[in-house]
Coordinates of N, CA and C in Angstrom, one line a residue:
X123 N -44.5 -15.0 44.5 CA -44.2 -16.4 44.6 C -43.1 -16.9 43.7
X124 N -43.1 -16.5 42.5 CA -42.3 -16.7 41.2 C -41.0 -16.2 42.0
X125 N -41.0 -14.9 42.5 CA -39.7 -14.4 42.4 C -39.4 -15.0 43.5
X126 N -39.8 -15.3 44.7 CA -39.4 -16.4 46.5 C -38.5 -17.3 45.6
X127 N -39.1 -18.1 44.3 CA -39.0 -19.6 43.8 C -37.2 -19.1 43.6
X128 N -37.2 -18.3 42.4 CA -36.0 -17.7 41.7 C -34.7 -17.3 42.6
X129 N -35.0 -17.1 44.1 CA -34.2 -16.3 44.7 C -33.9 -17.5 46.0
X130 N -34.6 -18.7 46.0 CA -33.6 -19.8 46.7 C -33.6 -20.6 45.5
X131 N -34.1 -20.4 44.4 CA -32.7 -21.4 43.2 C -31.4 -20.8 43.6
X132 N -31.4 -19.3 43.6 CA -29.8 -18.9 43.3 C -29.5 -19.1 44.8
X133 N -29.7 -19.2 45.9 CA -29.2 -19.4 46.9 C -28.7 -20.4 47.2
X134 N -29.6 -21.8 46.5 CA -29.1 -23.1 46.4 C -27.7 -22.9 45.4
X135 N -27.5 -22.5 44.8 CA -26.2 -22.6 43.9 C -25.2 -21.6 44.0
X136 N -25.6 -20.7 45.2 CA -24.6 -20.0 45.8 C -24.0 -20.0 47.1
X137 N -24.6 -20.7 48.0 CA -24.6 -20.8 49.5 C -24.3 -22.3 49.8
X138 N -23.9 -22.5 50.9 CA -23.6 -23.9 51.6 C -24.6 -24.9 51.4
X139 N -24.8 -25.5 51.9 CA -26.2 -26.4 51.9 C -26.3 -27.6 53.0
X140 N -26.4 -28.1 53.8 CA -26.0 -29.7 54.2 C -26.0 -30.2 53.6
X141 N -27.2 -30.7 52.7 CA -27.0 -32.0 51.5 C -26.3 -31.5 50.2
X142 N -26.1 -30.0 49.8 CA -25.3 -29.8 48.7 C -23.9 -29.2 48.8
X143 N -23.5 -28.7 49.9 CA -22.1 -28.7 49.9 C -22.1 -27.1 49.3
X144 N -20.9 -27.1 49.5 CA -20.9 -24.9 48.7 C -20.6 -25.3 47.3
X145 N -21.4 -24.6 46.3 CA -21.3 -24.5 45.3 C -20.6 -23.0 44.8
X146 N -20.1 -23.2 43.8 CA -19.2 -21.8 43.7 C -19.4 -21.9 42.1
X147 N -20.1 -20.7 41.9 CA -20.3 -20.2 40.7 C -19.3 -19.8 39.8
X148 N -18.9 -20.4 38.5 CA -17.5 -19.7 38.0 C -18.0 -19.2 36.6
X149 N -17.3 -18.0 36.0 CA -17.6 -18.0 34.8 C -16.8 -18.7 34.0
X150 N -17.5 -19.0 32.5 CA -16.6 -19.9 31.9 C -15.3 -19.1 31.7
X151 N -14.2 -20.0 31.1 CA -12.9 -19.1 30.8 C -12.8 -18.4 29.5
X152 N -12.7 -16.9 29.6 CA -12.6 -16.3 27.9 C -12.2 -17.7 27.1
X153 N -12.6 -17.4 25.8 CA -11.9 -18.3 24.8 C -11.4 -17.1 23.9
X154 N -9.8 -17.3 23.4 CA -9.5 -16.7 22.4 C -9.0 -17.6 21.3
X155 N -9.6 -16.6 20.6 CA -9.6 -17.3 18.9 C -7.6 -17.5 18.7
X156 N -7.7 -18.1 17.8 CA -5.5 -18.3 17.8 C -5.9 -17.1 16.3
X157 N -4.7 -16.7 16.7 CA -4.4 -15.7 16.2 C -4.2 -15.7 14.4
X158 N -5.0 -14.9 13.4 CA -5.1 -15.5 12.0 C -3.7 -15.8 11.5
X159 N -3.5 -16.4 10.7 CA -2.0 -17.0 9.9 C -2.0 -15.2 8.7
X160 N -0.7 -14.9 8.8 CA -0.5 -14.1 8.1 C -0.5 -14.4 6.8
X161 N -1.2 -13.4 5.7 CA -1.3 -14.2 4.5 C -0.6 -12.8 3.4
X162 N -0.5 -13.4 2.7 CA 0.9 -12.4 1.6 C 1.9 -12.7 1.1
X163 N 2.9 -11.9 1.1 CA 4.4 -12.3 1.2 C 4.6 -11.5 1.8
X164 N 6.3 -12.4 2.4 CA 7.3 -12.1 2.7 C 8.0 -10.5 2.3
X165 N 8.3 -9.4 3.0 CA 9.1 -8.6 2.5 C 10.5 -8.6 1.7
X166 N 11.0 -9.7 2.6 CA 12.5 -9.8 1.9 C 11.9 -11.0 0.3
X167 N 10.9 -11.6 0.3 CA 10.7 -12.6 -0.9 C 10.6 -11.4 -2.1
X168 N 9.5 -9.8 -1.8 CA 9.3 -9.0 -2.5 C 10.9 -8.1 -3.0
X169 N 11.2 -8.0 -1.9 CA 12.7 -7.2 -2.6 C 13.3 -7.8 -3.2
X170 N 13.5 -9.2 -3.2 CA 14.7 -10.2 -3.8 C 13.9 -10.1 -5.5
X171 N 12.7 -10.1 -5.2 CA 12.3 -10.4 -6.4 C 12.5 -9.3 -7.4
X172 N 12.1 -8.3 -6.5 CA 12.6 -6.9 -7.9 C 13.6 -6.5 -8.1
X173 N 14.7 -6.8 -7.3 CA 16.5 -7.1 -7.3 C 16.4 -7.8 -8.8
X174 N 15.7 -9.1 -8.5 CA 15.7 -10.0 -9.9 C 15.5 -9.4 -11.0
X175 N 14.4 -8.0 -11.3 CA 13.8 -7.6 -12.2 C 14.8 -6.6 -12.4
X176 N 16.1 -6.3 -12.5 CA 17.0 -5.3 -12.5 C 17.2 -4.0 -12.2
X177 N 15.7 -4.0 -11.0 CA 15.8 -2.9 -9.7 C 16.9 -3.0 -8.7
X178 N 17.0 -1.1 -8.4 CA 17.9 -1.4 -7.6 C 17.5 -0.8 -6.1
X179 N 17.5 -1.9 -5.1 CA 16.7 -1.8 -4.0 C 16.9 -1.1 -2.2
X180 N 16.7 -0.1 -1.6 CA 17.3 0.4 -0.4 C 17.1 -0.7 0.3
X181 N 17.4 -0.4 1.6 CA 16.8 -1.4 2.8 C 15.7 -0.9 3.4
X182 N 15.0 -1.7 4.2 CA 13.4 -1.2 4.4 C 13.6 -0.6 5.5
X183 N 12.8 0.6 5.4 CA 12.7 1.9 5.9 C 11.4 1.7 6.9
X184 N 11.1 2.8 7.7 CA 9.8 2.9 8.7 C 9.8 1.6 9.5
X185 N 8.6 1.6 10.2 CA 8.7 0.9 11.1 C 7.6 -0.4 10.8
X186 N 7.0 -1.2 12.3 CA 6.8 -2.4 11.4 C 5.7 -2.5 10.8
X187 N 4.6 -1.4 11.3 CA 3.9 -0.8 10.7 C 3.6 -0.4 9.2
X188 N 4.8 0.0 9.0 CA 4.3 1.1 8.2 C 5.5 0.7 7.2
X189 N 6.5 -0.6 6.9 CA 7.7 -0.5 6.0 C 7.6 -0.6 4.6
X190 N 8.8 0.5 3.8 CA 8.4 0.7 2.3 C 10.5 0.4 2.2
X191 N 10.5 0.6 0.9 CA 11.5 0.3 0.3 C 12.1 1.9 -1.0
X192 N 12.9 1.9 -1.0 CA 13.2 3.0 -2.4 C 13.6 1.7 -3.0
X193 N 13.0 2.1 -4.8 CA 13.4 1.6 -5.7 C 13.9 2.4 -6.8
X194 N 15.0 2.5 -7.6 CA 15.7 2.8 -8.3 C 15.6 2.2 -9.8
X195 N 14.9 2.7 -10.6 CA 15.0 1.8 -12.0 C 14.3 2.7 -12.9
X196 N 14.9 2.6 -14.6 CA 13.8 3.3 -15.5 C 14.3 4.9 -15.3
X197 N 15.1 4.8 -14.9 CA 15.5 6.9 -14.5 C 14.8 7.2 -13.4
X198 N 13.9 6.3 -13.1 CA 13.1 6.9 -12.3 C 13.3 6.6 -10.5
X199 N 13.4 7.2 -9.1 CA 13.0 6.3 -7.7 C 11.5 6.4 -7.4
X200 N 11.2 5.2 -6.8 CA 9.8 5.4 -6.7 C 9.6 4.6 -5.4
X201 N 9.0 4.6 -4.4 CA 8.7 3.9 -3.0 C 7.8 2.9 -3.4
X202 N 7.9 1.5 -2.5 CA 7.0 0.3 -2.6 C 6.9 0.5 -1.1
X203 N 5.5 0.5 -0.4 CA 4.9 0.7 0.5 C 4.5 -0.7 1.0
X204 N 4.5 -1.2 2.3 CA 4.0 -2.7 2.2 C 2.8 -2.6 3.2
X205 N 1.7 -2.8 3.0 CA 0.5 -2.9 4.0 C 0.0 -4.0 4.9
X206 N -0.8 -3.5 5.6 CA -1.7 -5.3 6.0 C -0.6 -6.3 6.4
X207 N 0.5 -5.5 7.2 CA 1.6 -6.6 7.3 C 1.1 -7.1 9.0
X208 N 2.0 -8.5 9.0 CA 2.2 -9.2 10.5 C 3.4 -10.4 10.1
X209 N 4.1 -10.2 11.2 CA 5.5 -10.4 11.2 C 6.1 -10.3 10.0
X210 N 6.4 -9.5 9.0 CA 6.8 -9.1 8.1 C 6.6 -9.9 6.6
X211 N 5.2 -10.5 7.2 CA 4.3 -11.6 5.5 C 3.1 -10.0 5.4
X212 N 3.1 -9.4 3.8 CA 2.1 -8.1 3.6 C 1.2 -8.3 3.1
X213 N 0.1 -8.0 3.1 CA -1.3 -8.6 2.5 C -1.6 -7.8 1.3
X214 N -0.8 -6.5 1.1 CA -0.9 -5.8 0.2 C 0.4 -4.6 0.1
X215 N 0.4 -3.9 -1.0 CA 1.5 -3.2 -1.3 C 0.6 -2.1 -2.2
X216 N 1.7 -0.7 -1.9 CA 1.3 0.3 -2.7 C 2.4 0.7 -3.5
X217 N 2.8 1.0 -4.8 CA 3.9 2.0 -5.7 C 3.6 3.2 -5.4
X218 N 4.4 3.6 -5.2 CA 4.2 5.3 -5.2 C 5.3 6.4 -5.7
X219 N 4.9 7.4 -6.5 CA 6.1 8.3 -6.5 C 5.2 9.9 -6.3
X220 N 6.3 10.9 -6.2 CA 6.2 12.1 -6.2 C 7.4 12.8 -7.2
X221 N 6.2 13.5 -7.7 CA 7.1 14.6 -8.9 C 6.8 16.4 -8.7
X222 N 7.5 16.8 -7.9 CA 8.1 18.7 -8.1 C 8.7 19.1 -8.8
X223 N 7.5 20.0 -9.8 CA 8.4 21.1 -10.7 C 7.5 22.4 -10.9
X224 N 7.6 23.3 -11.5 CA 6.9 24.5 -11.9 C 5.6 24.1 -12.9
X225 N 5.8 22.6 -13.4 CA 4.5 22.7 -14.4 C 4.0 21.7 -13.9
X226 N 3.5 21.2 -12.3 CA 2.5 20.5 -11.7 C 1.8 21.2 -11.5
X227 N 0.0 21.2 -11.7 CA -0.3 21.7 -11.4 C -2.1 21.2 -11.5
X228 N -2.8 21.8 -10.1 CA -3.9 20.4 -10.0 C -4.8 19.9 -11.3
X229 N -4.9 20.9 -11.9 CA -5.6 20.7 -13.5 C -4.7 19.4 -13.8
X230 N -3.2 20.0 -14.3 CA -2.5 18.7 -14.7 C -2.7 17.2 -13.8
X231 N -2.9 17.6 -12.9 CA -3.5 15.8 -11.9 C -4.6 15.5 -12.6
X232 N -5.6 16.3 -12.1 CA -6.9 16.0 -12.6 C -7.4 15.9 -14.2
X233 N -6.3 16.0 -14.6 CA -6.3 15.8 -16.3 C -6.1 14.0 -16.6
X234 N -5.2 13.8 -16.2 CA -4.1 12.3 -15.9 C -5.5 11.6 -15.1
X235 N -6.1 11.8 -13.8 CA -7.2 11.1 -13.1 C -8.5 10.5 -14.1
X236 N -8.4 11.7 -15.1 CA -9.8 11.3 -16.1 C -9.2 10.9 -17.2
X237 N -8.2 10.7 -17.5 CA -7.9 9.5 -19.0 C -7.4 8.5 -18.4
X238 N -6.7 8.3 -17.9 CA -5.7 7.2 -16.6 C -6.3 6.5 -15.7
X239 N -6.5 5.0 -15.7 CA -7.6 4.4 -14.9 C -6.4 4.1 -14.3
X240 N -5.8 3.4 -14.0 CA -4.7 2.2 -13.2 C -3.8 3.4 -12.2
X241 N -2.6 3.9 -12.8 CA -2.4 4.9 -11.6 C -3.5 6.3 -11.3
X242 N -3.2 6.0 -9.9 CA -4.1 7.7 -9.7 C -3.4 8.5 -8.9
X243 N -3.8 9.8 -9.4 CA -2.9 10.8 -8.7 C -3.6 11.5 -7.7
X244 N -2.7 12.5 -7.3 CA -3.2 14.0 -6.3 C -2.4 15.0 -6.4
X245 N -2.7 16.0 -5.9 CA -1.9 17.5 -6.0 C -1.2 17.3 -4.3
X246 N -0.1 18.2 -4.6 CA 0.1 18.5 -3.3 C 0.9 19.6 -3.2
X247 N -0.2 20.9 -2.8 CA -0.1 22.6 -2.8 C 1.6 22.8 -2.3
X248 N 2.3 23.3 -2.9 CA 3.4 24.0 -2.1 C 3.2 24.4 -0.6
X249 N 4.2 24.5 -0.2 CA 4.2 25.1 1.1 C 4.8 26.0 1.4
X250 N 5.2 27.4 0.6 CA 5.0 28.4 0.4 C 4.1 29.1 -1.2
X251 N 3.6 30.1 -1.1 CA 3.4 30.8 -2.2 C 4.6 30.6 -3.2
X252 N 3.8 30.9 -4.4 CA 5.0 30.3 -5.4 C 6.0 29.4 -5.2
X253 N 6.1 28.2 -4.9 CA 6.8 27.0 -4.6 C 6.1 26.4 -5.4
X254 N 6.9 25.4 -6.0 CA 6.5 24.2 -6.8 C 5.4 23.3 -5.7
X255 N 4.4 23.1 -6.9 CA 3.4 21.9 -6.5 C 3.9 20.5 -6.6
X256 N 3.1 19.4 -6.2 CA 3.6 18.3 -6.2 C 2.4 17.4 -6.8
X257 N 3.1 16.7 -7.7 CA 2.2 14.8 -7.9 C 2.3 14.4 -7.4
X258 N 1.6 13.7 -6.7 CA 1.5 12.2 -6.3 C 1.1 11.2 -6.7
X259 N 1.5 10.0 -7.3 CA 1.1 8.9 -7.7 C 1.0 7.3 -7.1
X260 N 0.0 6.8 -7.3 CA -0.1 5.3 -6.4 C -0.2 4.6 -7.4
X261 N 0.1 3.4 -6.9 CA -1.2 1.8 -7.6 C -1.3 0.8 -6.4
X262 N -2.1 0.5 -6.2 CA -2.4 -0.6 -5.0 C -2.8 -2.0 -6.0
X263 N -1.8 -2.6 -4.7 CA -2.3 -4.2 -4.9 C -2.5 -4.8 -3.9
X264 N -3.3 -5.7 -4.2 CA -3.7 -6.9 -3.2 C -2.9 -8.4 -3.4
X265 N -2.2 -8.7 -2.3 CA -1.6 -9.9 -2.5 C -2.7 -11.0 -2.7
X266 N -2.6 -12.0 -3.4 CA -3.9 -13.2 -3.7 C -3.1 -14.4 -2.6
X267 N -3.8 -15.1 -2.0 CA -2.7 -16.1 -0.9 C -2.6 -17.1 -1.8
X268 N -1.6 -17.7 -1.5 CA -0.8 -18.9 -2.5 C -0.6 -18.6 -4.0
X269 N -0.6 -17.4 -4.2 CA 0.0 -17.2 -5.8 C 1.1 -16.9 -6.2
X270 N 1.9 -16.7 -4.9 CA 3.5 -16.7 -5.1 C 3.6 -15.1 -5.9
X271 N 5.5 -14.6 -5.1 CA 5.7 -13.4 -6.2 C 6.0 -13.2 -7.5
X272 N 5.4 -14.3 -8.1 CA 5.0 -14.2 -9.9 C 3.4 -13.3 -9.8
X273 N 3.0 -13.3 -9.0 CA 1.6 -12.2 -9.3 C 1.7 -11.3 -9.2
X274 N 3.0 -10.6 -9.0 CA 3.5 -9.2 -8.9 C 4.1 -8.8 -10.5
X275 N 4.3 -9.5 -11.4 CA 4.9 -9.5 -12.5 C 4.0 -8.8 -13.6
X276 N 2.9 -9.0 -13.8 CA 1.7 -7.8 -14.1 C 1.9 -6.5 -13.7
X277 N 1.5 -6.3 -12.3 CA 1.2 -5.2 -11.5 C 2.9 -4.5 -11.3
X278 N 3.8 -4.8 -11.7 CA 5.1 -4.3 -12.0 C 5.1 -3.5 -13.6
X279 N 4.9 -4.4 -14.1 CA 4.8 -3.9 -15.4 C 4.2 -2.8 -15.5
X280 N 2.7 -3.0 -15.4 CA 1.6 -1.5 -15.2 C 2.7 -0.7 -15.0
X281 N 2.7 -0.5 -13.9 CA 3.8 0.4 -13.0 C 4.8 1.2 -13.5
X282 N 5.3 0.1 -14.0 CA 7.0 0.6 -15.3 C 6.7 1.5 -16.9
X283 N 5.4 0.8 -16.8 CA 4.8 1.2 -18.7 C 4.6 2.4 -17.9
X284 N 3.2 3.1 -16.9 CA 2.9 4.3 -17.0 C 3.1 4.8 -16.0
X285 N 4.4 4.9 -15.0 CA 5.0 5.9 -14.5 C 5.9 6.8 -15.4
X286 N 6.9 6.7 -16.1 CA 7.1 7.7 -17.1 C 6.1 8.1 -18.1
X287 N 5.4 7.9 -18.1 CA 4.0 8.4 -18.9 C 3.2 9.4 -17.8
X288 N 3.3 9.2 -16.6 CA 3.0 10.5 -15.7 C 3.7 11.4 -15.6
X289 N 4.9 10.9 -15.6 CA 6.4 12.0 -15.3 C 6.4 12.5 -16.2
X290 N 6.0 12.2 -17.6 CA 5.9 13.0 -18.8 C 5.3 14.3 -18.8
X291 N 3.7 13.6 -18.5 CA 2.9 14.3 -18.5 C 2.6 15.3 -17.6
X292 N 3.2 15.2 -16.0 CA 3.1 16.1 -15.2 C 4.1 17.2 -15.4
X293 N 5.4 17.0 -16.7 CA 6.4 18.0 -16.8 C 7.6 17.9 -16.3
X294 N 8.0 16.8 -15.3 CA 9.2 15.8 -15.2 C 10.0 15.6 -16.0
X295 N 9.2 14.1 -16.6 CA 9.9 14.4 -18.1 C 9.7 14.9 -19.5
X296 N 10.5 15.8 -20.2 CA 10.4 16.6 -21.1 C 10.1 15.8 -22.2
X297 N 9.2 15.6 -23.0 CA 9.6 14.9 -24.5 C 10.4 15.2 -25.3
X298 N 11.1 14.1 -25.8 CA 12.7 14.2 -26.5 C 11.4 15.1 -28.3
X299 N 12.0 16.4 -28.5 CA 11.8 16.4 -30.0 C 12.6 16.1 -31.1
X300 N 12.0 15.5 -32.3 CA 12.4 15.7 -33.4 C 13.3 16.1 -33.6
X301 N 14.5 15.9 -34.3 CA 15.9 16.6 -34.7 C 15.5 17.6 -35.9
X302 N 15.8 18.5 -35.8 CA 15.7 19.4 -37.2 C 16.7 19.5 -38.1
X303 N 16.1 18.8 -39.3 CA 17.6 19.2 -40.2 C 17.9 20.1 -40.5
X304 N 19.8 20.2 -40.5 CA 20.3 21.5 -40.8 C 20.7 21.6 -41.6
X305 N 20.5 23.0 -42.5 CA 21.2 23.5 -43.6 C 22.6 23.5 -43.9
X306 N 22.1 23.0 -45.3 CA 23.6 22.6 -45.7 C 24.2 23.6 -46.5

């Protein structure tokens, strides 16, 4: 009986009727959400700014995915990676460098990983036998929204103080010694 009842409700709101006329069942219309507001910065606000810091800056490389920059400063080049981007506002950025020489070596990473909180590294094996290994080094940041690129001005610094302090240490850079006096 229940199910007779159920099966001319839907008939009533599917089918003609005399006194109700055709009723036509519609689904409602998807709703889509509006699309989130990009939150970060700007890429070109980010270059201009380390332009300002007396870096010297490529044009942005890769695609829209995926765009980074070469930076030039300190002796050193090192890539700024931009993340979490939409229409070219980043929600986050990575520093990165890589160092090849004969005295990287994964010990020396994992030496640097356990005294060194802020950058972190990785090995990366030659690709032949006997070929120089590789460092790799990051720092990630998270853009904060509305703090403008003065909150990059810390997380620069980090960056500047102990990337030559890896390059040191991975055998890059050599430590300048002592001058030895000479006999007179």
């Amino acid at each position: 009986m229940k199910i007779a009842m159920a099966l001319a409700a839907l008939a009533l709101t599917t089918n003609a009727s005399p006194t109700l006329g055709k009723t036509a069942v519609q689904a409602p219309a998807p709703q889509t959400a509006p699309a989130p507001a990009a939150t970060g910065l700007p890429i070109t606000t980010v270059t201009q700014w380390l332009t300002a810091q007396g870096l010297t800056v490529s044009a942005v490389e890769g695609d829209a995915n995926a765009p980074r920059v070469r930076v030039n400063g300190d002796d050193l080049t090192w890539t700024l990676n931009f993340n979490g981007c939409q229409n070219q506002i980043c929600g986050d950025l990575q520093f990165g460098a890589g160092f090849r020489n004969p005295t990287v070596t994964e010990a020396k990473v994992n030496e640097w990983n356990t005294r060194n909180r802020f950058l972190k590294s990785f090995y990366v094996a030659p690709i032949q036998a006997g070929g120089e290994g590789t460092g790799m080094v990051q720092y990630d940041v998270i853009i904060l929204p509305a703090q403008g690129v003065d909150q990059l001005s810390t997380h620069l610094a980090v960056w500047r103080s102990l990337l030559p302090a890896y390059a040191t240490h991975i055998g890059y850079f050599v430590p300048e010694q002592p001058e030895t006096p000479q006999a007179q």
